[in-house]
């Protein structure tokens, strides 16, 4: 299946969870937040949330700003 | 503050702060300089931005390691948002990022070249965020009526610009800042436009409850030294405001007595 990840297309194995995606990206344990189709996916639900074809996923973090 | 005088803390949405200087974390050379400047500023409230994580890059240090949420009150901003919708999404991401943190700095911008606030979208976003339980410190224009409307919606601090973001032009319309302060029942902070220490002191002498700045420190030739200067300027301006300035006079008034002059 294909999703949009931070605005870029990305091919993934079917039935991947948000937690697995975050882990595959090497972001486990990092301070990040995940949004799926413009809705927050709380950390407590990363393991139970399965991605679907066409999902738009945003993964964000804190950077310097004023 | 001096030891014979104890100021009231700056209270925002249930938080109490000793420092009335709030600082950003953008535009620094590196995280060491960021940390040193924040330490020198004495700031307790620190703003940051929310951006897409760079995927597939080396694990660098994280900003939240430099300004840990356990030590600072973090103030996520919505910089770069041009619509209420994007600003609301950004605040929700920030709340998730900081485990339920409710305090945000709302800014909805009008265009790239002025970064002037779009007050129509700002009002819309403020209303939605407050309904959703956020504590909203709001960046706005120096229009006193808009400021009152934002307060009526429930914003916990009103933050008019002194001049354009990153311009360093200081406070262009001190009369409007005064008008906003006179009518406000929530803290008023000048956010944007501060260029140097005297600008920060002026904001506080006008009666502002605090000042928020980033570029004035980060783009100084010596950011850490400027951070220290800003700390003193905000304290000096605050004390001068509370002390009450002398009346202005049209004619001179000697400080030394006339009586007893040797040529009398």
PDB file of N, CA and C in Angstrom, chain B residues 33-98:
ATOM      1  N   UNK B  33      24.462  27.693  21.911  1.00  0.00           N
ATOM      2  CA  UNK B  33      24.184  29.128  21.985  1.00  0.00           C
ATOM      3  C   UNK B  33      22.742  29.364  22.454  1.00  0.00           C
ATOM      4  N   UNK B  34      21.822  28.524  21.979  1.00  0.00           N
ATOM      5  CA  UNK B  34      20.423  28.624  22.407  1.00  0.00           C
ATOM      6  C   UNK B  34      20.336  28.492  23.926  1.00  0.00           C
ATOM      7  N   UNK B  35      20.971  27.454  24.451  1.00  0.00           N
ATOM      8  CA  UNK B  35      20.899  27.185  25.890  1.00  0.00           C
ATOM      9  C   UNK B  35      21.545  28.315  26.693  1.00  0.00           C
ATOM     10  N   UNK B  36      22.701  28.796  26.230  1.00  0.00           N
ATOM     11  CA  UNK B  36      23.412  29.858  26.962  1.00  0.00           C
ATOM     12  C   UNK B  36      22.598  31.158  26.960  1.00  0.00           C
ATOM     13  N   UNK B  37      21.991  31.478  25.814  1.00  0.00           N
ATOM     14  CA  UNK B  37      21.210  32.718  25.718  1.00  0.00           C
ATOM     15  C   UNK B  37      19.968  32.634  26.608  1.00  0.00           C
ATOM     16  N   UNK B  38      19.314  31.492  26.605  1.00  0.00           N
ATOM     17  CA  UNK B  38      18.114  31.352  27.440  1.00  0.00           C
ATOM     18  C   UNK B  38      18.498  31.469  28.918  1.00  0.00           C
ATOM     19  N   UNK B  39      19.600  30.845  29.287  1.00  0.00           N
ATOM     20  CA  UNK B  39      20.060  30.934  30.682  1.00  0.00           C
ATOM     21  C   UNK B  39      20.336  32.397  31.053  1.00  0.00           C
ATOM     22  N   UNK B  40      21.025  33.130  30.166  1.00  0.00           N
ATOM     23  CA  UNK B  40      21.361  34.526  30.455  1.00  0.00           C
ATOM     24  C   UNK B  40      20.121  35.412  30.503  1.00  0.00           C
ATOM     25  N   UNK B  41      19.084  35.040  29.766  1.00  0.00           N
ATOM     26  CA  UNK B  41      17.857  35.855  29.725  1.00  0.00           C
ATOM     27  C   UNK B  41      17.028  35.676  30.994  1.00  0.00           C
ATOM     28  N   UNK B  42      17.242  34.579  31.683  1.00  0.00           N
ATOM     29  CA  UNK B  42      16.435  34.293  32.876  1.00  0.00           C
ATOM     30  C   UNK B  42      15.001  33.910  32.558  1.00  0.00           C
ATOM     31  N   UNK B  43      14.706  33.683  31.273  1.00  0.00           N
ATOM     32  CA  UNK B  43      13.318  33.401  30.875  1.00  0.00           C
ATOM     33  C   UNK B  43      12.857  32.057  31.436  1.00  0.00           C
ATOM     34  N   UNK B  44      11.589  32.024  31.803  1.00  0.00           N
ATOM     35  CA  UNK B  44      10.970  30.780  32.274  1.00  0.00           C
ATOM     36  C   UNK B  44      10.025  30.208  31.224  1.00  0.00           C
ATOM     37  N   UNK B  45       9.597  31.079  30.303  1.00  0.00           N
ATOM     38  CA  UNK B  45       8.698  30.646  29.225  1.00  0.00           C
ATOM     39  C   UNK B  45       9.476  30.711  27.911  1.00  0.00           C
ATOM     40  N   UNK B  46       9.453  29.611  27.174  1.00  0.00           N
ATOM     41  CA  UNK B  46      10.277  29.491  25.977  1.00  0.00           C
ATOM     42  C   UNK B  46       9.403  28.989  24.824  1.00  0.00           C
ATOM     43  N   UNK B  47       9.432  29.716  23.715  1.00  0.00           N
ATOM     44  CA  UNK B  47       8.603  29.312  22.581  1.00  0.00           C
ATOM     45  C   UNK B  47       9.382  28.391  21.635  1.00  0.00           C
ATOM     46  N   UNK B  48       8.644  27.595  20.894  1.00  0.00           N
ATOM     47  CA  UNK B  48       9.267  26.761  19.860  1.00  0.00           C
ATOM     48  C   UNK B  48       8.254  26.535  18.748  1.00  0.00           C
ATOM     49  N   UNK B  49       8.720  25.976  17.635  1.00  0.00           N
ATOM     50  CA  UNK B  49       7.854  25.706  16.490  1.00  0.00           C
ATOM     51  C   UNK B  49       7.680  24.205  16.310  1.00  0.00           C
ATOM     52  N   UNK B  50       6.620  23.839  15.611  1.00  0.00           N
ATOM     53  CA  UNK B  50       6.315  22.435  15.316  1.00  0.00           C
ATOM     54  C   UNK B  50       6.518  22.225  13.817  1.00  0.00           C
ATOM     55  N   UNK B  51       7.384  21.284  13.463  1.00  0.00           N
ATOM     56  CA  UNK B  51       7.660  21.042  12.047  1.00  0.00           C
ATOM     57  C   UNK B  51       7.771  19.549  11.764  1.00  0.00           C
ATOM     58  N   UNK B  52       7.612  19.209  10.462  1.00  0.00           N
ATOM     59  CA  UNK B  52       7.785  17.821  10.040  1.00  0.00           C
ATOM     60  C   UNK B  52       9.173  17.305  10.446  1.00  0.00           C
ATOM     61  N   UNK B  53       9.188  16.095  10.988  1.00  0.00           N
ATOM     62  CA  UNK B  53      10.447  15.437  11.315  1.00  0.00           C
ATOM     63  C   UNK B  53      11.153  15.059  10.018  1.00  0.00           C
ATOM     64  N   UNK B  54      12.449  15.353   9.943  1.00  0.00           N
ATOM     65  CA  UNK B  54      13.232  14.933   8.777  1.00  0.00           C
ATOM     66  C   UNK B  54      13.452  13.432   8.865  1.00  0.00           C
ATOM     67  N   UNK B  55      12.895  12.707   7.912  1.00  0.00           N
ATOM     68  CA  UNK B  55      12.967  11.247   7.970  1.00  0.00           C
ATOM     69  C   UNK B  55      14.249  10.758   7.318  1.00  0.00           C
ATOM     70  N   UNK B  56      14.831   9.740   7.916  1.00  0.00           N
ATOM     71  CA  UNK B  56      16.017   9.119   7.330  1.00  0.00           C
ATOM     72  C   UNK B  56      17.289   9.910   7.542  1.00  0.00           C
ATOM     73  N   UNK B  57      17.248  10.892   8.451  1.00  0.00           N
ATOM     74  CA  UNK B  57      18.476  11.642   8.731  1.00  0.00           C
ATOM     75  C   UNK B  57      19.067  11.194  10.056  1.00  0.00           C
ATOM     76  N   UNK B  58      20.323  11.552  10.255  1.00  0.00           N
ATOM     77  CA  UNK B  58      21.011  11.223  11.512  1.00  0.00           C
ATOM     78  C   UNK B  58      20.219  11.746  12.710  1.00  0.00           C
ATOM     79  N   UNK B  59      20.250  11.002  13.785  1.00  0.00           N
ATOM     80  CA  UNK B  59      19.662  11.457  15.038  1.00  0.00           C
ATOM     81  C   UNK B  59      20.464  12.623  15.591  1.00  0.00           C
ATOM     82  N   UNK B  60      19.950  13.824  15.450  1.00  0.00           N
ATOM     83  CA  UNK B  60      20.632  14.959  16.057  1.00  0.00           C
ATOM     84  C   UNK B  60      20.073  15.200  17.438  1.00  0.00           C
ATOM     85  N   UNK B  61      20.648  16.162  18.167  1.00  0.00           N
ATOM     86  CA  UNK B  61      20.049  16.531  19.446  1.00  0.00           C
ATOM     87  C   UNK B  61      18.669  17.149  19.205  1.00  0.00           C
ATOM     88  N   UNK B  62      17.813  17.004  20.172  1.00  0.00           N
ATOM     89  CA  UNK B  62      16.439  17.493  20.055  1.00  0.00           C
ATOM     90  C   UNK B  62      16.305  18.787  20.848  1.00  0.00           C
ATOM     91  N   UNK B  63      15.552  19.735  20.312  1.00  0.00           N
ATOM     92  CA  UNK B  63      15.363  21.008  21.019  1.00  0.00           C
ATOM     93  C   UNK B  63      14.838  20.789  22.434  1.00  0.00           C
ATOM     94  N   UNK B  64      13.968  19.792  22.598  1.00  0.00           N
ATOM     95  CA  UNK B  64      13.364  19.573  23.919  1.00  0.00           C
ATOM     96  C   UNK B  64      14.363  18.992  24.927  1.00  0.00           C
ATOM     97  N   UNK B  65      15.549  18.581  24.437  1.00  0.00           N
ATOM     98  CA  UNK B  65      16.624  18.228  25.375  1.00  0.00           C
ATOM     99  C   UNK B  65      17.316  19.494  25.882  1.00  0.00           C
ATOM    100  N   UNK B  66      17.312  20.540  25.057  1.00  0.00           N
ATOM    101  CA  UNK B  66      17.950  21.813  25.426  1.00  0.00           C
ATOM    102  C   UNK B  66      17.031  22.611  26.350  1.00  0.00           C
ATOM    103  N   UNK B  67      15.733  22.568  26.083  1.00  0.00           N
ATOM    104  CA  UNK B  67      14.754  23.268  26.937  1.00  0.00           C
ATOM    105  C   UNK B  67      13.758  22.218  27.457  1.00  0.00           C
ATOM    106  N   UNK B  68      14.186  21.441  28.435  1.00  0.00           N
ATOM    107  CA  UNK B  68      13.324  20.347  28.900  1.00  0.00           C
ATOM    108  C   UNK B  68      12.024  20.860  29.514  1.00  0.00           C
ATOM    109  N   UNK B  69      10.905  20.214  29.182  1.00  0.00           N
ATOM    110  CA  UNK B  69       9.604  20.644  29.707  1.00  0.00           C
ATOM    111  C   UNK B  69       9.536  20.593  31.230  1.00  0.00           C
ATOM    112  N   UNK B  70      10.444  19.847  31.855  1.00  0.00           N
ATOM    113  CA  UNK B  70      10.449  19.790  33.321  1.00  0.00           C
ATOM    114  C   UNK B  70      10.995  21.092  33.907  1.00  0.00           C
ATOM    115  N   UNK B  71      11.819  21.808  33.154  1.00  0.00           N
ATOM    116  CA  UNK B  71      12.462  23.021  33.688  1.00  0.00           C
ATOM    117  C   UNK B  71      11.851  24.311  33.169  1.00  0.00           C
ATOM    118  N   UNK B  72      11.265  24.269  31.995  1.00  0.00           N
ATOM    119  CA  UNK B  72      10.704  25.487  31.394  1.00  0.00           C
ATOM    120  C   UNK B  72       9.222  25.299  31.122  1.00  0.00           C
ATOM    121  N   UNK B  73       8.495  26.409  31.072  1.00  0.00           N
ATOM    122  CA  UNK B  73       7.137  26.357  30.551  1.00  0.00           C
ATOM    123  C   UNK B  73       7.247  26.542  29.047  1.00  0.00           C
ATOM    124  N   UNK B  74       6.934  25.506  28.318  1.00  0.00           N
ATOM    125  CA  UNK B  74       7.092  25.563  26.864  1.00  0.00           C
ATOM    126  C   UNK B  74       5.851  26.169  26.226  1.00  0.00           C
ATOM    127  N   UNK B  75       6.115  26.977  25.217  1.00  0.00           N
ATOM    128  CA  UNK B  75       5.036  27.676  24.533  1.00  0.00           C
ATOM    129  C   UNK B  75       5.118  27.377  23.038  1.00  0.00           C
ATOM    130  N   UNK B  76       4.464  26.298  22.599  1.00  0.00           N
ATOM    131  CA  UNK B  76       4.481  25.978  21.172  1.00  0.00           C
ATOM    132  C   UNK B  76       3.778  27.076  20.382  1.00  0.00           C
ATOM    133  N   UNK B  77       4.343  27.433  19.232  1.00  0.00           N
ATOM    134  CA  UNK B  77       3.704  28.475  18.430  1.00  0.00           C
ATOM    135  C   UNK B  77       3.104  27.879  17.154  1.00  0.00           C
ATOM    136  N   UNK B  78       2.337  28.706  16.472  1.00  0.00           N
ATOM    137  CA  UNK B  78       1.742  28.271  15.200  1.00  0.00           C
ATOM    138  C   UNK B  78       2.352  29.066  14.047  1.00  0.00           C
ATOM    139  N   UNK B  79       3.586  29.480  14.221  1.00  0.00           N
ATOM    140  CA  UNK B  79       4.276  30.243  13.175  1.00  0.00           C
ATOM    141  C   UNK B  79       4.226  29.478  11.861  1.00  0.00           C
ATOM    142  N   UNK B  80       4.043  30.213  10.781  1.00  0.00           N
ATOM    143  CA  UNK B  80       3.983  29.582   9.465  1.00  0.00           C
ATOM    144  C   UNK B  80       2.575  29.179   9.066  1.00  0.00           C
ATOM    145  N   UNK B  81       1.604  29.352   9.964  1.00  0.00           N
ATOM    146  CA  UNK B  81       0.212  29.034   9.627  1.00  0.00           C
ATOM    147  C   UNK B  81      -0.481  30.274   9.071  1.00  0.00           C
ATOM    148  N   UNK B  82      -1.212  30.074   7.980  1.00  0.00           N
ATOM    149  CA  UNK B  82      -1.909  31.196   7.334  1.00  0.00           C
ATOM    150  C   UNK B  82      -3.424  31.045   7.411  1.00  0.00           C
ATOM    151  N   UNK B  83      -3.884  29.924   7.990  1.00  0.00           N
ATOM    152  CA  UNK B  83      -5.323  29.718   8.142  1.00  0.00           C
ATOM    153  C   UNK B  83      -5.602  29.241   9.562  1.00  0.00           C
ATOM    154  N   UNK B  84      -6.842  29.489  10.011  1.00  0.00           N
ATOM    155  CA  UNK B  84      -7.259  29.022  11.333  1.00  0.00           C
ATOM    156  C   UNK B  84      -7.125  27.508  11.408  1.00  0.00           C
ATOM    157  N   UNK B  85      -7.493  26.843  10.321  1.00  0.00           N
ATOM    158  CA  UNK B  85      -7.459  25.376  10.310  1.00  0.00           C
ATOM    159  C   UNK B  85      -6.053  24.839  10.579  1.00  0.00           C
ATOM    160  N   UNK B  86      -5.055  25.377   9.873  1.00  0.00           N
ATOM    161  CA  UNK B  86      -3.672  24.916  10.082  1.00  0.00           C
ATOM    162  C   UNK B  86      -3.189  25.237  11.492  1.00  0.00           C
ATOM    163  N   UNK B  87      -3.589  26.390  12.018  1.00  0.00           N
ATOM    164  CA  UNK B  87      -3.153  26.771  13.361  1.00  0.00           C
ATOM    165  C   UNK B  87      -3.738  25.820  14.408  1.00  0.00           C
ATOM    166  N   UNK B  88      -5.000  25.453  14.229  1.00  0.00           N
ATOM    167  CA  UNK B  88      -5.642  24.528  15.172  1.00  0.00           C
ATOM    168  C   UNK B  88      -4.974  23.151  15.102  1.00  0.00           C
ATOM    169  N   UNK B  89      -4.703  22.685  13.873  1.00  0.00           N
ATOM    170  CA  UNK B  89      -4.004  21.386  13.718  1.00  0.00           C
ATOM    171  C   UNK B  89      -2.650  21.421  14.415  1.00  0.00           C
ATOM    172  N   UNK B  90      -1.924  22.515  14.223  1.00  0.00           N
ATOM    173  CA  UNK B  90      -0.587  22.637  14.815  1.00  0.00           C
ATOM    174  C   UNK B  90      -0.660  22.607  16.344  1.00  0.00           C
ATOM    175  N   UNK B  91      -1.651  23.286  16.910  1.00  0.00           N
ATOM    176  CA  UNK B  91      -1.799  23.286  18.372  1.00  0.00           C
ATOM    177  C   UNK B  91      -2.117  21.894  18.891  1.00  0.00           C
ATOM    178  N   UNK B  92      -2.932  21.170  18.156  1.00  0.00           N
ATOM    179  CA  UNK B  92      -3.268  19.803  18.589  1.00  0.00           C
ATOM    180  C   UNK B  92      -2.040  18.899  18.525  1.00  0.00           C
ATOM    181  N   UNK B  93      -1.221  19.071  17.483  1.00  0.00           N
ATOM    182  CA  UNK B  93       0.031  18.304  17.395  1.00  0.00           C
ATOM    183  C   UNK B  93       0.950  18.654  18.559  1.00  0.00           C
ATOM    184  N   UNK B  94       1.008  19.937  18.903  1.00  0.00           N
ATOM    185  CA  UNK B  94       1.872  20.370  20.014  1.00  0.00           C
ATOM    186  C   UNK B  94       1.380  19.776  21.331  1.00  0.00           C
ATOM    187  N   UNK B  95       0.077  19.738  21.500  1.00  0.00           N
ATOM    188  CA  UNK B  95      -0.488  19.173  22.737  1.00  0.00           C
ATOM    189  C   UNK B  95      -0.134  17.686  22.853  1.00  0.00           C
ATOM    190  N   UNK B  96      -0.190  16.985  21.729  1.00  0.00           N
ATOM    191  CA  UNK B  96       0.197  15.571  21.712  1.00  0.00           C
ATOM    192  C   UNK B  96       1.699  15.422  21.987  1.00  0.00           C
ATOM    193  N   UNK B  97       2.476  16.302  21.376  1.00  0.00           N
ATOM    194  CA  UNK B  97       3.939  16.276  21.536  1.00  0.00           C
ATOM    195  C   UNK B  97       4.339  16.469  23.001  1.00  0.00           C
ATOM    196  N   UNK B  98       3.592  17.324  23.705  1.00  0.00           N
ATOM    197  CA  UNK B  98       3.935  17.654  25.095  1.00  0.00           C
ATOM    198  C   UNK B  98       2.974  17.003  26.089  1.00  0.00           C
TER     199      UNK B  98
END
